[in-house]
PDB file of N, CA, C and O in Angstrom:
ATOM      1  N   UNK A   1       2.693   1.060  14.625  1.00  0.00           N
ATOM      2  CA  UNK A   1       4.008   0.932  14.030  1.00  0.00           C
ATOM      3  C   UNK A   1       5.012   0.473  15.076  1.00  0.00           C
ATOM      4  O   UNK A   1       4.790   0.466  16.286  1.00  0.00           O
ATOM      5  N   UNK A   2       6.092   0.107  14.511  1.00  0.00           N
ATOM      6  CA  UNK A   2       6.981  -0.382  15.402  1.00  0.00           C
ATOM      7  C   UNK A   2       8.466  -0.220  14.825  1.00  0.00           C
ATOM      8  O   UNK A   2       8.651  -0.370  13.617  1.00  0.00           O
ATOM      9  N   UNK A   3       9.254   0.007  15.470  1.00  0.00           N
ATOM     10  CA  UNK A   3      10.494   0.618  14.423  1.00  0.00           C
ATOM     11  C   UNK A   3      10.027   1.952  13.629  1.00  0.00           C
ATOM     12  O   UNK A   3       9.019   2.599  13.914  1.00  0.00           O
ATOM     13  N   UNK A   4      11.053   2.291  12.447  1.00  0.00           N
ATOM     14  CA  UNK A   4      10.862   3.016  11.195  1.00  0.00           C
ATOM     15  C   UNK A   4      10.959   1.934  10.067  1.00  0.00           C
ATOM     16  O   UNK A   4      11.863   1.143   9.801  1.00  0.00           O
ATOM     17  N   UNK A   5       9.588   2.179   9.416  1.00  0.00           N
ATOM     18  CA  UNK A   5       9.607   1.700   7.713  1.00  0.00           C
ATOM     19  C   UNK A   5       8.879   2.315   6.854  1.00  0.00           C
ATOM     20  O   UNK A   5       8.703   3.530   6.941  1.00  0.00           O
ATOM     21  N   UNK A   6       8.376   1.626   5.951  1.00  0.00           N
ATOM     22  CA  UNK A   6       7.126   2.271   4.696  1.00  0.00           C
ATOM     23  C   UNK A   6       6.308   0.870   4.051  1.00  0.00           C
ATOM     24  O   UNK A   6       6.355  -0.359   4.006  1.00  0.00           O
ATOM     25  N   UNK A   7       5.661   1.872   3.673  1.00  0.00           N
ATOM     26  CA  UNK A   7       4.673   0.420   2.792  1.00  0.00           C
ATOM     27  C   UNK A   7       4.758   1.143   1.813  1.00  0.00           C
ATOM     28  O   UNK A   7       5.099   2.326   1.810  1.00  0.00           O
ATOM     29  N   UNK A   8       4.333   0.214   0.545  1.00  0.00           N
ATOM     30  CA  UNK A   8       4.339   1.050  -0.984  1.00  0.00           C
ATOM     31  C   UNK A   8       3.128   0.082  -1.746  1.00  0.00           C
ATOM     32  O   UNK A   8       3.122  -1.149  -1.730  1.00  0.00           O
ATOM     33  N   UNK A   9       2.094   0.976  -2.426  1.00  0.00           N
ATOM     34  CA  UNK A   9       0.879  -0.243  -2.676  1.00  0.00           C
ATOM     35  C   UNK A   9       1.067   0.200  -4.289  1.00  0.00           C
ATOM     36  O   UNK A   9       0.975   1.361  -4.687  1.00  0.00           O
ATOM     37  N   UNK A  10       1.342  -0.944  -5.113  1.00  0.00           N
ATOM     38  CA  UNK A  10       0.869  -1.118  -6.546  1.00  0.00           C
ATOM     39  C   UNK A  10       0.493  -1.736  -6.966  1.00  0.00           C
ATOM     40  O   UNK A  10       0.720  -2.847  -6.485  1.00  0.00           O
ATOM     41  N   UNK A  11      -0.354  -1.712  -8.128  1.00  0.00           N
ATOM     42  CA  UNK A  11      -1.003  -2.773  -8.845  1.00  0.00           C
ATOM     43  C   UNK A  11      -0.291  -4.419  -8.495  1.00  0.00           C
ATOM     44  O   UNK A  11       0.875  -4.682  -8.200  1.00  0.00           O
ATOM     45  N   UNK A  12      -1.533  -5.401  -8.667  1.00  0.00           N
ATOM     46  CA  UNK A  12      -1.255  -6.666  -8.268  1.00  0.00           C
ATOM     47  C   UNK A  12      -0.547  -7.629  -8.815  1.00  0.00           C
ATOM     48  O   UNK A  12      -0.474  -8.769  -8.356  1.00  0.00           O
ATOM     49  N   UNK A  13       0.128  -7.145 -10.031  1.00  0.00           N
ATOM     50  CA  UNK A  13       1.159  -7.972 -11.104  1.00  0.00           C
ATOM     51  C   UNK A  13       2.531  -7.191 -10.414  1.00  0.00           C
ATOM     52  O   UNK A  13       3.581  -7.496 -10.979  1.00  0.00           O
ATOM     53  N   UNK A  14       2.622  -6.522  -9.620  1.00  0.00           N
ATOM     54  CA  UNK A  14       4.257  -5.559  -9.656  1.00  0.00           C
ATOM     55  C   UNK A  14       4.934  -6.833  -8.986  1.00  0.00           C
ATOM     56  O   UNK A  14       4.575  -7.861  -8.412  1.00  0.00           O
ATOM     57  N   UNK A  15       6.281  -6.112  -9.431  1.00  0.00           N
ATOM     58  CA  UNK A  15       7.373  -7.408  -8.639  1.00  0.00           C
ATOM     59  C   UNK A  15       8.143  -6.548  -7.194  1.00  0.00           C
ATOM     60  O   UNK A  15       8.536  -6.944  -6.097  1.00  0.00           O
ATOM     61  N   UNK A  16       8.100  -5.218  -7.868  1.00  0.00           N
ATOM     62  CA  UNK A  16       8.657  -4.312  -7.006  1.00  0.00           C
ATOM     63  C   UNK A  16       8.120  -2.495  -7.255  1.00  0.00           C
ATOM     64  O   UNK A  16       7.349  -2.104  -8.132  1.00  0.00           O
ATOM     65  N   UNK A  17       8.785  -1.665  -6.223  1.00  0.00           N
ATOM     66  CA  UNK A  17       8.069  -0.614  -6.734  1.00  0.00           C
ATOM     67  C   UNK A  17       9.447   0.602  -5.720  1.00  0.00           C
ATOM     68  O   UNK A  17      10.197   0.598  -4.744  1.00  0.00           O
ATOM     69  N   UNK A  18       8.926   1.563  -7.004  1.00  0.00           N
ATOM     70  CA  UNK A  18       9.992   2.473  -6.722  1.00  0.00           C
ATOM     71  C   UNK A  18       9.984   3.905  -5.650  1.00  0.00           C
ATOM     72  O   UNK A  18      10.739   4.853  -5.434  1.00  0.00           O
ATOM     73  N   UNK A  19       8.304   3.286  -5.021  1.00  0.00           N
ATOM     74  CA  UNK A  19       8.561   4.725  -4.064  1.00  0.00           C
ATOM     75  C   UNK A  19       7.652   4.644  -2.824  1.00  0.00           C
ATOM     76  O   UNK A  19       6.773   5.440  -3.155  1.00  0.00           O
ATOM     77  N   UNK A  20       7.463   4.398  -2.165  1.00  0.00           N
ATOM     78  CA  UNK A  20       6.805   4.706  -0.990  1.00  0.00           C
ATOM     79  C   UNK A  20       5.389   5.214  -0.987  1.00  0.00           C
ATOM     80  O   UNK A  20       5.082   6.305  -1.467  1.00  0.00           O
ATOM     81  N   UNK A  21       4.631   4.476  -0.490  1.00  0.00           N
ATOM     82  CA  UNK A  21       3.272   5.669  -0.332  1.00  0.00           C
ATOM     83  C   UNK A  21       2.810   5.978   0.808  1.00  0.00           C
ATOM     84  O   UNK A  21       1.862   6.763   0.841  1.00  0.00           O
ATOM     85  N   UNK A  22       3.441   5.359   2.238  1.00  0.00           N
ATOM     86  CA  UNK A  22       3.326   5.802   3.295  1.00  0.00           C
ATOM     87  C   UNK A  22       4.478   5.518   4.520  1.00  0.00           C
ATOM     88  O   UNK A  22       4.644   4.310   4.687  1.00  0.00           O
ATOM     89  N   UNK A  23       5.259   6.327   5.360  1.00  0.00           N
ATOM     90  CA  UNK A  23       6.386   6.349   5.981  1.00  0.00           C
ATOM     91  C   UNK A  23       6.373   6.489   7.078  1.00  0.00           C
ATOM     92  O   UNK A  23       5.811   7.538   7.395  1.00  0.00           O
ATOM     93  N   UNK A  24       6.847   5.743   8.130  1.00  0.00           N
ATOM     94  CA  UNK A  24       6.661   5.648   9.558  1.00  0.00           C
ATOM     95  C   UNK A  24       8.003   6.223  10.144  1.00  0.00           C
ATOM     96  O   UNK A  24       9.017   5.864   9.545  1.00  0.00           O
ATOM     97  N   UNK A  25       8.178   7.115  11.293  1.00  0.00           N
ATOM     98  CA  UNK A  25       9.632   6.784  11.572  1.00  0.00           C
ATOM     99  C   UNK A  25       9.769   6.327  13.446  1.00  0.00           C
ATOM    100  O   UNK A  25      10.693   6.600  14.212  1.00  0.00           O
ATOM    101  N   UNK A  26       8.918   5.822  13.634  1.00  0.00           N
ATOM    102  CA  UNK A  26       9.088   5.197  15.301  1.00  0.00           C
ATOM    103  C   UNK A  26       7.971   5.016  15.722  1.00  0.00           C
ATOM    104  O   UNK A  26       7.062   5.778  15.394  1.00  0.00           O
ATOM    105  N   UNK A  27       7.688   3.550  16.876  1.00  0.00           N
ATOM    106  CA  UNK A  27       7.214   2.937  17.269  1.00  0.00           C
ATOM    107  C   UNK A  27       6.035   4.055  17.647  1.00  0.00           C
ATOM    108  O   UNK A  27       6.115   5.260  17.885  1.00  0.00           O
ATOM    109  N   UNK A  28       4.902   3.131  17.598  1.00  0.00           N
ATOM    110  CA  UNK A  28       3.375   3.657  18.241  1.00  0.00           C
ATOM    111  C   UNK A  28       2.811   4.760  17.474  1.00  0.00           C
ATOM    112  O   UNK A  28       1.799   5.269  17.956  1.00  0.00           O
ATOM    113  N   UNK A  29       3.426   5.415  15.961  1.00  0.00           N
ATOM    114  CA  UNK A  29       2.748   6.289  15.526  1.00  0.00           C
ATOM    115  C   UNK A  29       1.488   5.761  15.061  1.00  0.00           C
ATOM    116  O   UNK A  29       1.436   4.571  14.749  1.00  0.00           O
ATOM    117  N   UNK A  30       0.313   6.605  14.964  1.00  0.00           N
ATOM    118  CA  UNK A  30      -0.584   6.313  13.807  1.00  0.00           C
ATOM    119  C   UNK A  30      -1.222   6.946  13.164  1.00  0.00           C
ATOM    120  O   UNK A  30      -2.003   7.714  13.727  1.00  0.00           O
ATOM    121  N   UNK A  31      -1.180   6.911  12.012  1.00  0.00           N
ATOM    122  CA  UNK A  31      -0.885   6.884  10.613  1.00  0.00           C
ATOM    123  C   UNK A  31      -1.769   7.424   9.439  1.00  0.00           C
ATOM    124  O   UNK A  31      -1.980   6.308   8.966  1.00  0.00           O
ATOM    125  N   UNK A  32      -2.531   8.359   8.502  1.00  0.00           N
ATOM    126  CA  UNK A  32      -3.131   8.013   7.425  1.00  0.00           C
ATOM    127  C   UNK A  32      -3.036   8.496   6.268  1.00  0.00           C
ATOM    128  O   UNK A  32      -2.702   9.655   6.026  1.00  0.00           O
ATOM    129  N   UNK A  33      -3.252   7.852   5.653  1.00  0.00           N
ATOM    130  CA  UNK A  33      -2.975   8.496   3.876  1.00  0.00           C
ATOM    131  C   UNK A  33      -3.603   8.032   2.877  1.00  0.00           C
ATOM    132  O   UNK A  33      -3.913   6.841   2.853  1.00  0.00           O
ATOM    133  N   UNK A  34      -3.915   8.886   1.851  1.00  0.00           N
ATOM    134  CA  UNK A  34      -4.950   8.364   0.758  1.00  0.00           C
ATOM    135  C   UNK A  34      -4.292   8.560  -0.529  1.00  0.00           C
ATOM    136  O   UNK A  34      -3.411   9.418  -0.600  1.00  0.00           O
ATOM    137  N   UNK A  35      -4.624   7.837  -1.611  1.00  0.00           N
ATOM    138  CA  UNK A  35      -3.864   7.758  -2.745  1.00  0.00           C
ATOM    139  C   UNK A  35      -4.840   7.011  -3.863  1.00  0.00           C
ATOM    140  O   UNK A  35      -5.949   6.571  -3.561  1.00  0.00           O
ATOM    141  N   UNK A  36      -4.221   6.923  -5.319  1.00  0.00           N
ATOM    142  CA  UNK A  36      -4.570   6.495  -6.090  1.00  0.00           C
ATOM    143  C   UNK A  36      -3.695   5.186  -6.544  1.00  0.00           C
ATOM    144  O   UNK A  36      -2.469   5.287  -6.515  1.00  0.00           O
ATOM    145  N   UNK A  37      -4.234   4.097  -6.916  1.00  0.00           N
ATOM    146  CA  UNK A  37      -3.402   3.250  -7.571  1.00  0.00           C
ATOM    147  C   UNK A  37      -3.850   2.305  -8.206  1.00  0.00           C
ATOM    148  O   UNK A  37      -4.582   1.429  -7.745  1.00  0.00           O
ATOM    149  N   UNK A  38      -3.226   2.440  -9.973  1.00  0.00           N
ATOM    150  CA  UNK A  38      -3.425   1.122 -11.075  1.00  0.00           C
ATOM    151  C   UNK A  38      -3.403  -0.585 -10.172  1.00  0.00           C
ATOM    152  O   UNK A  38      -2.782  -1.046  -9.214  1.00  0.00           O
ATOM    153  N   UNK A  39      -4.427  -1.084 -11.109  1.00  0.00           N
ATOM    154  CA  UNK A  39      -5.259  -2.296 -10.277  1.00  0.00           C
ATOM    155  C   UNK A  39      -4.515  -2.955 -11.424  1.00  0.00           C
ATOM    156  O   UNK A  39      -4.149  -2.286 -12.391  1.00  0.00           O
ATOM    157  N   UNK A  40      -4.229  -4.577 -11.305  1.00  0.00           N
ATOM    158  CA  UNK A  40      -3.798  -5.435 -11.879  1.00  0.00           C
ATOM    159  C   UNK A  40      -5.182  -5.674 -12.614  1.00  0.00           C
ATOM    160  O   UNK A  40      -6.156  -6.132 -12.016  1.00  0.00           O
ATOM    161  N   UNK A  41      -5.199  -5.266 -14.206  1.00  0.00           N
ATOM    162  CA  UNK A  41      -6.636  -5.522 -15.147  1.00  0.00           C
ATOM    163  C   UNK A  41      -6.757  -6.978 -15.074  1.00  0.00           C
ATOM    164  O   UNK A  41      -7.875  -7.415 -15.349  1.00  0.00           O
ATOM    165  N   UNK A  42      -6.131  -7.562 -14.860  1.00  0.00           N
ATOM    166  CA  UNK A  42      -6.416  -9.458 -15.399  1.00  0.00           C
ATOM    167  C   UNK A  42      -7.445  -9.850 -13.883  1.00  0.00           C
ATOM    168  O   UNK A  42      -8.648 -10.071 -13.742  1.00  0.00           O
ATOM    169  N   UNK A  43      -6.400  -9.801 -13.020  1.00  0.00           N
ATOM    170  CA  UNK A  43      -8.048 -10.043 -11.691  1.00  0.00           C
ATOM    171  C   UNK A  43      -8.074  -8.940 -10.466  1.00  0.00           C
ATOM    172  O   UNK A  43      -8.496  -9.175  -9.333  1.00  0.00           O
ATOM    173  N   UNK A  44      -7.601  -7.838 -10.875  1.00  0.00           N
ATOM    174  CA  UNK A  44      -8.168  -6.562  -9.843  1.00  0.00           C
ATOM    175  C   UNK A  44      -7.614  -6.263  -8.992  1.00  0.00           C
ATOM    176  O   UNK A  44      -8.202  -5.286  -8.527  1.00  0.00           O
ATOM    177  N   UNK A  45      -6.856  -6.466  -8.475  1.00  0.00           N
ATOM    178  CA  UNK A  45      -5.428  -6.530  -7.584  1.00  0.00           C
ATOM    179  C   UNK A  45      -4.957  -5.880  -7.284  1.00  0.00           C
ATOM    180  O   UNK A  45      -4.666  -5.249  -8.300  1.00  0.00           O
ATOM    181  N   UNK A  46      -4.303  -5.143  -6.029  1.00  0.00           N
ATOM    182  CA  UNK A  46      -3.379  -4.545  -5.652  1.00  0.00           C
ATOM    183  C   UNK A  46      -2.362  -4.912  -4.980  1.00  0.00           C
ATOM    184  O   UNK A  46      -2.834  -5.548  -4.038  1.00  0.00           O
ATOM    185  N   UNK A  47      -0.721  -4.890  -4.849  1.00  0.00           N
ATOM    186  CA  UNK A  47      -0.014  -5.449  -3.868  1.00  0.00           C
ATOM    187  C   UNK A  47       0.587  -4.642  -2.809  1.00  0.00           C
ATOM    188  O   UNK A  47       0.841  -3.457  -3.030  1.00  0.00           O
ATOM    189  N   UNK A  48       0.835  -5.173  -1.693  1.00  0.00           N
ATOM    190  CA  UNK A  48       1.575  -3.968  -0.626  1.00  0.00           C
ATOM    191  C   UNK A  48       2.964  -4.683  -0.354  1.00  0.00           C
ATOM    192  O   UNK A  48       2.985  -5.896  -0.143  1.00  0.00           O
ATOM    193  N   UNK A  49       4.255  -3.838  -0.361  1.00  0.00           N
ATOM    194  CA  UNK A  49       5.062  -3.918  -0.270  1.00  0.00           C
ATOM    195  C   UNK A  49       5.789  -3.210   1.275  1.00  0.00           C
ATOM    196  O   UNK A  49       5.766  -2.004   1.521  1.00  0.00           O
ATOM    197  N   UNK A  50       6.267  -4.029   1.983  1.00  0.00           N
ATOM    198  CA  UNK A  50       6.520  -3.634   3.517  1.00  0.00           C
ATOM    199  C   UNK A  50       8.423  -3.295   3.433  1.00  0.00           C
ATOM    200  O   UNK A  50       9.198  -4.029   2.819  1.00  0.00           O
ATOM    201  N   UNK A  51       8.797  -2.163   4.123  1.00  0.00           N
ATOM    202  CA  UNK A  51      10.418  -2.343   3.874  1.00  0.00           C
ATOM    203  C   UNK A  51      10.744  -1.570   4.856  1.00  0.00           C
ATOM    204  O   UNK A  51       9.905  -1.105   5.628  1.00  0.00           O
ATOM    205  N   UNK A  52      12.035  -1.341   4.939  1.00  0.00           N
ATOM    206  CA  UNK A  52      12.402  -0.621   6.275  1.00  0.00           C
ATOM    207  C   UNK A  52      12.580  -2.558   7.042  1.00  0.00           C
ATOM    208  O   UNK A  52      12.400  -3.726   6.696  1.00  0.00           O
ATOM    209  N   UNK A  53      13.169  -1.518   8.555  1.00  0.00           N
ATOM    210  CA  UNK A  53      13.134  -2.472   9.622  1.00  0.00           C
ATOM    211  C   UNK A  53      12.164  -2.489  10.437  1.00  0.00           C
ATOM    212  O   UNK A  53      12.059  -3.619  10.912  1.00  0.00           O
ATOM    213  N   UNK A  54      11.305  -1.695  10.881  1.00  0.00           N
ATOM    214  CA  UNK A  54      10.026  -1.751  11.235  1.00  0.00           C
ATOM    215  C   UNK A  54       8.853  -2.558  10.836  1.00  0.00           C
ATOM    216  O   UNK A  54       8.948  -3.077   9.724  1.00  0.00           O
ATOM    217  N   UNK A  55       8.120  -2.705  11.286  1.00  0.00           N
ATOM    218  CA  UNK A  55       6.440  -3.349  10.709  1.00  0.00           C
ATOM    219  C   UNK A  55       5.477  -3.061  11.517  1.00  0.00           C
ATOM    220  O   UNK A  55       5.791  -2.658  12.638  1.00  0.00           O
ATOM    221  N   UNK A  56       4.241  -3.175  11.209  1.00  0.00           N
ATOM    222  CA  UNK A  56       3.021  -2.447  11.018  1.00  0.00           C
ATOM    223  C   UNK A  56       1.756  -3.456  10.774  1.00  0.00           C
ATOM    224  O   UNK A  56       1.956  -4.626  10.449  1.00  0.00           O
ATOM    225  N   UNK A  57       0.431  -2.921  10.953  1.00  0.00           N
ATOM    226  CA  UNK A  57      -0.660  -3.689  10.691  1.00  0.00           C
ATOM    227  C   UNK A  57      -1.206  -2.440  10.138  1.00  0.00           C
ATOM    228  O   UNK A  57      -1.143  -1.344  10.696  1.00  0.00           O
ATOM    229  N   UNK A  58      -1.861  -2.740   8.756  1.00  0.00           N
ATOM    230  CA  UNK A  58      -2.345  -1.827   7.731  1.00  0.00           C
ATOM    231  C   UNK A  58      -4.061  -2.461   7.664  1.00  0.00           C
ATOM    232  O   UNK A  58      -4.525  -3.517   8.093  1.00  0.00           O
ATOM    233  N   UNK A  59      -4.734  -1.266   6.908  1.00  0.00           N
ATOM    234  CA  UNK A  59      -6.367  -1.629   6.846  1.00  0.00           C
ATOM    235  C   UNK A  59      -6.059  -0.546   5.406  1.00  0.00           C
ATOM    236  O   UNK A  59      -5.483   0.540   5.334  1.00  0.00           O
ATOM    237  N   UNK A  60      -6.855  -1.564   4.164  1.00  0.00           N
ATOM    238  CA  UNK A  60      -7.158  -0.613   3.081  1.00  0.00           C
ATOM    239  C   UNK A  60      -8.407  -0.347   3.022  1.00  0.00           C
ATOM    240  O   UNK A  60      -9.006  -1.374   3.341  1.00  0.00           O
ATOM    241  N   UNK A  61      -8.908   0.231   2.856  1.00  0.00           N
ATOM    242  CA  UNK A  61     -10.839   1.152   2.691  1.00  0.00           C
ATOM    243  C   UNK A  61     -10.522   1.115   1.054  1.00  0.00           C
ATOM    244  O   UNK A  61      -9.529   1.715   0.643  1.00  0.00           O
ATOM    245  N   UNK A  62     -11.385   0.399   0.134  1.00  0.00           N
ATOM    246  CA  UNK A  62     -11.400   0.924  -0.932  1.00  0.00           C
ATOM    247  C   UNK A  62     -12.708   1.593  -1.186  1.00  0.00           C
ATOM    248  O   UNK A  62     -13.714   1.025  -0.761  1.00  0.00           O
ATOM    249  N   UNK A  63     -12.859   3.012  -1.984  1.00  0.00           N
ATOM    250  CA  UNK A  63     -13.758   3.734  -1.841  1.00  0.00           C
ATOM    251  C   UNK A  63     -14.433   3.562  -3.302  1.00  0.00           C
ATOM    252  O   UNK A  63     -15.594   3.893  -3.539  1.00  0.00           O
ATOM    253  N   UNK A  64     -13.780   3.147  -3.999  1.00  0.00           N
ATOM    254  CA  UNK A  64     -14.427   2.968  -5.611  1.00  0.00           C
ATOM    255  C   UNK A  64     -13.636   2.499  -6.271  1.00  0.00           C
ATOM    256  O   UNK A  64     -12.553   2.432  -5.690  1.00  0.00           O
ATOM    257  N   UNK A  65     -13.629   1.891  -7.837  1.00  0.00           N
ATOM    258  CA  UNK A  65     -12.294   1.811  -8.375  1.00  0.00           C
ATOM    259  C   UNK A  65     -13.377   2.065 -10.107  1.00  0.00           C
ATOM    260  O   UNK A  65     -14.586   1.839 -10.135  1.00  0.00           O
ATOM    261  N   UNK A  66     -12.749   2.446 -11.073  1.00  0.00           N
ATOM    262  CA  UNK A  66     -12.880   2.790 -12.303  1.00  0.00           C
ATOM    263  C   UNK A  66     -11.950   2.301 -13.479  1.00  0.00           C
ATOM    264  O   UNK A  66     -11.191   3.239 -13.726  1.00  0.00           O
ATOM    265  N   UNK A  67     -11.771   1.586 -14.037  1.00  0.00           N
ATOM    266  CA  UNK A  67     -11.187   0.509 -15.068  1.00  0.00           C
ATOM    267  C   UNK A  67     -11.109   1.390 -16.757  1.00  0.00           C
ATOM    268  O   UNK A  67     -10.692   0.790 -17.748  1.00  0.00           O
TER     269      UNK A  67
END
């Protein structure tokens, strides 16, 4: 990490999203968190959304997904 920000991951049709799913607040932390999240049904998708003034290099593991 670098700065303070967040990422927020939703399905792959979103335009925007209303909450955070993981929060940094200063340089060199690192990081993990696990979650659930609706897949865009048309081609499977997820999007990540970066905010704050900070940025980051992210890795997703997907462990399964169920439709």
């Amino acid at each position: 990490t670098v700065g303070a920000g967040f990422l927020a991951v939703a399905p792959g049709n979103s335009t925007g999203t209303s909450a955070s799913s993981i929060n940094w607040s200063g340089s060199g932390q690192l990081l993990a968190n696990g979650l659930q999240v609706g897949i865009d049904v048309d081609d499977r998708t997820v999007r990540v959304f970066s905010g704050g003034a900070g940025s980051t290099q992210f890795i997703i593991d997907v462990v399964g997904y169920y439709l």
